[in-house]
PDB file of C-alpha atoms in Angstrom:
ATOM      1  CA  MET A   1      -5.246 -13.915  14.089  1.00  0.00           C
ATOM      2  CA  LEU A   2      -7.733 -11.204  14.967  1.00  0.00           C
ATOM      3  CA  PHE A   3     -11.205 -11.155  13.466  1.00  0.00           C
ATOM      4  CA  ARG A   4     -13.427  -8.096  13.702  1.00  0.00           C
ATOM      5  CA  SER A   5     -17.079  -7.652  12.928  1.00  0.00           C
ATOM      6  CA  THR A   6     -16.468  -4.090  11.742  1.00  0.00           C
ATOM      7  CA  GLY A   7     -13.852  -2.394   9.660  1.00  0.00           C
ATOM      8  CA  ARG A   8     -13.243  -0.979   6.286  1.00  0.00           C
ATOM      9  CA  VAL A   9     -10.875  -1.659   3.414  1.00  0.00           C
ATOM     10  CA  GLU A  10     -11.010   0.709   0.451  1.00  0.00           C
ATOM     11  CA  VAL A  11      -9.341   0.168  -2.908  1.00  0.00           C
ATOM     12  CA  VAL A  12      -8.970   3.182  -5.173  1.00  0.00           C
ATOM     13  CA  LEU A  13      -7.597   3.064  -8.709  1.00  0.00           C
ATOM     14  CA  ALA A  14      -6.976   6.363 -10.489  1.00  0.00           C
ATOM     15  CA  ARG A  15      -5.399   7.331 -13.782  1.00  0.00           C
ATOM     16  CA  GLU A  16      -3.877  10.798 -13.765  1.00  0.00           C
ATOM     17  CA  PRO A  17      -3.949  13.062 -16.866  1.00  0.00           C
ATOM     18  CA  THR A  18      -0.213  12.359 -17.240  1.00  0.00           C
ATOM     19  CA  GLY A  19      -1.034   8.656 -17.678  1.00  0.00           C
ATOM     20  CA  ARG A  20       0.303   7.782 -14.231  1.00  0.00           C
ATOM     21  CA  ILE A  21      -1.667   5.072 -12.431  1.00  0.00           C
ATOM     22  CA  ASP A  22      -2.216   5.231  -8.667  1.00  0.00           C
ATOM     23  CA  ILE A  23      -3.476   2.184  -6.783  1.00  0.00           C
ATOM     24  CA  GLU A  24      -4.284   2.817  -3.146  1.00  0.00           C
ATOM     25  CA  ILE A  25      -5.489   0.384  -0.493  1.00  0.00           C
ATOM     26  CA  ARG A  26      -6.705   1.870   2.810  1.00  0.00           C
ATOM     27  CA  ASP A  27      -7.305  -0.281   5.887  1.00  0.00           C
ATOM     28  CA  ASP A  28      -8.620   0.889   9.251  1.00  0.00           C
ATOM     29  CA  GLY A  29      -7.482  -2.279  11.048  1.00  0.00           C
ATOM     30  CA  ARG A  30      -4.888  -2.676  13.814  1.00  0.00           C
ATOM     31  CA  GLY A  31      -2.328  -0.629  11.945  1.00  0.00           C
ATOM     32  CA  LEU A  32       1.425  -1.005  11.932  1.00  0.00           C
ATOM     33  CA  PRO A  33       3.400  -1.629  15.124  1.00  0.00           C
ATOM     34  CA  PRO A  34       5.358   1.302  16.592  1.00  0.00           C
ATOM     35  CA  GLY A  35       8.701   1.796  14.862  1.00  0.00           C
ATOM     36  CA  PHE A  36       7.739  -0.382  11.885  1.00  0.00           C
ATOM     37  CA  ASP A  37      10.101   0.114   8.929  1.00  0.00           C
ATOM     38  CA  ALA A  38       8.528  -1.085   5.675  1.00  0.00           C
ATOM     39  CA  GLU A  39      11.854  -0.854   3.822  1.00  0.00           C
ATOM     40  CA  ALA A  40      13.598  -3.134   6.319  1.00  0.00           C
ATOM     41  CA  SER A  41      10.701  -5.574   6.713  1.00  0.00           C
ATOM     42  CA  ALA A  42      11.233  -9.204   5.706  1.00  0.00           C
ATOM     43  CA  SER A  43       7.478  -9.625   5.090  1.00  0.00           C
ATOM     44  CA  LEU A  44       6.870 -11.653   1.919  1.00  0.00           C
ATOM     45  CA  GLY A  45       3.933  -9.448   0.926  1.00  0.00           C
ATOM     46  CA  LEU A  46       5.954  -6.251   1.230  1.00  0.00           C
ATOM     47  CA  ARG A  47       8.908  -7.781  -0.609  1.00  0.00           C
ATOM     48  CA  ILE A  48       6.569  -8.758  -3.468  1.00  0.00           C
ATOM     49  CA  ALA A  49       5.009  -5.266  -3.555  1.00  0.00           C
ATOM     50  CA  ARG A  50       8.425  -3.571  -3.650  1.00  0.00           C
ATOM     51  CA  ALA A  51       9.710  -5.966  -6.321  1.00  0.00           C
ATOM     52  CA  MET A  52       6.619  -5.431  -8.474  1.00  0.00           C
ATOM     53  CA  ALA A  53       6.927  -1.645  -8.174  1.00  0.00           C
ATOM     54  CA  LYS A  54      10.607  -1.787  -9.126  1.00  0.00           C
ATOM     55  CA  GLN A  55       9.939  -4.092 -12.086  1.00  0.00           C
ATOM     56  CA  LEU A  56       7.242  -1.729 -13.367  1.00  0.00           C
ATOM     57  CA  ARG A  57       9.478   1.329 -12.742  1.00  0.00           C
ATOM     58  CA  GLY A  58       7.040   2.561 -10.143  1.00  0.00           C
ATOM     59  CA  ARG A  59       7.036   3.252  -6.442  1.00  0.00           C
ATOM     60  CA  PHE A  60       5.496   1.486  -3.457  1.00  0.00           C
ATOM     61  CA  ASP A  61       4.715   3.344  -0.228  1.00  0.00           C
ATOM     62  CA  LEU A  62       3.253   2.138   3.042  1.00  0.00           C
ATOM     63  CA  VAL A  63       2.021   4.907   5.330  1.00  0.00           C
ATOM     64  CA  ALA A  64       0.211   4.750   8.656  1.00  0.00           C
ATOM     65  CA  GLY A  65      -1.573   7.505  10.514  1.00  0.00           C
ATOM     66  CA  ASN A  66      -4.914   8.709  11.845  1.00  0.00           C
ATOM     67  CA  GLY A  67      -6.151   5.138  12.374  1.00  0.00           C
ATOM     68  CA  VAL A  68      -5.623   4.141   8.742  1.00  0.00           C
ATOM     69  CA  THR A  69      -2.827   2.257   6.982  1.00  0.00           C
ATOM     70  CA  VAL A  70      -2.385   3.104   3.301  1.00  0.00           C
ATOM     71  CA  ALA A  71      -0.494   0.972   0.768  1.00  0.00           C
ATOM     72  CA  ARG A  72       0.109   2.904  -2.427  1.00  0.00           C
ATOM     73  CA  LEU A  73       1.507   1.701  -5.751  1.00  0.00           C
ATOM     74  CA  ILE A  74       2.344   4.469  -8.212  1.00  0.00           C
ATOM     75  CA  LEU A  75       3.098   3.470 -11.803  1.00  0.00           C
ATOM     76  CA  PRO A  76       4.471   5.850 -14.431  1.00  0.00           C
ATOM     77  CA  GLY A  77       2.414   6.743 -17.467  1.00  0.00           C
TER      78      GLY A  77
END
């Protein structure tokens, strides 16, 4: 496990005028390994996130780039 004395995790919750809810978590940590496929991952956390999104008729995305990893849960209004 890697511990850092610096870093940033941001959590943003927004409700769109359509009623849609966006939950976004941004992390500037180590990032995802090269070639990482979130859809094929056996990670328990990602499986839970995908299952929750499906159950709530939403969408879960995991995107990495520019030194930041973003996990996004989008729920319909």
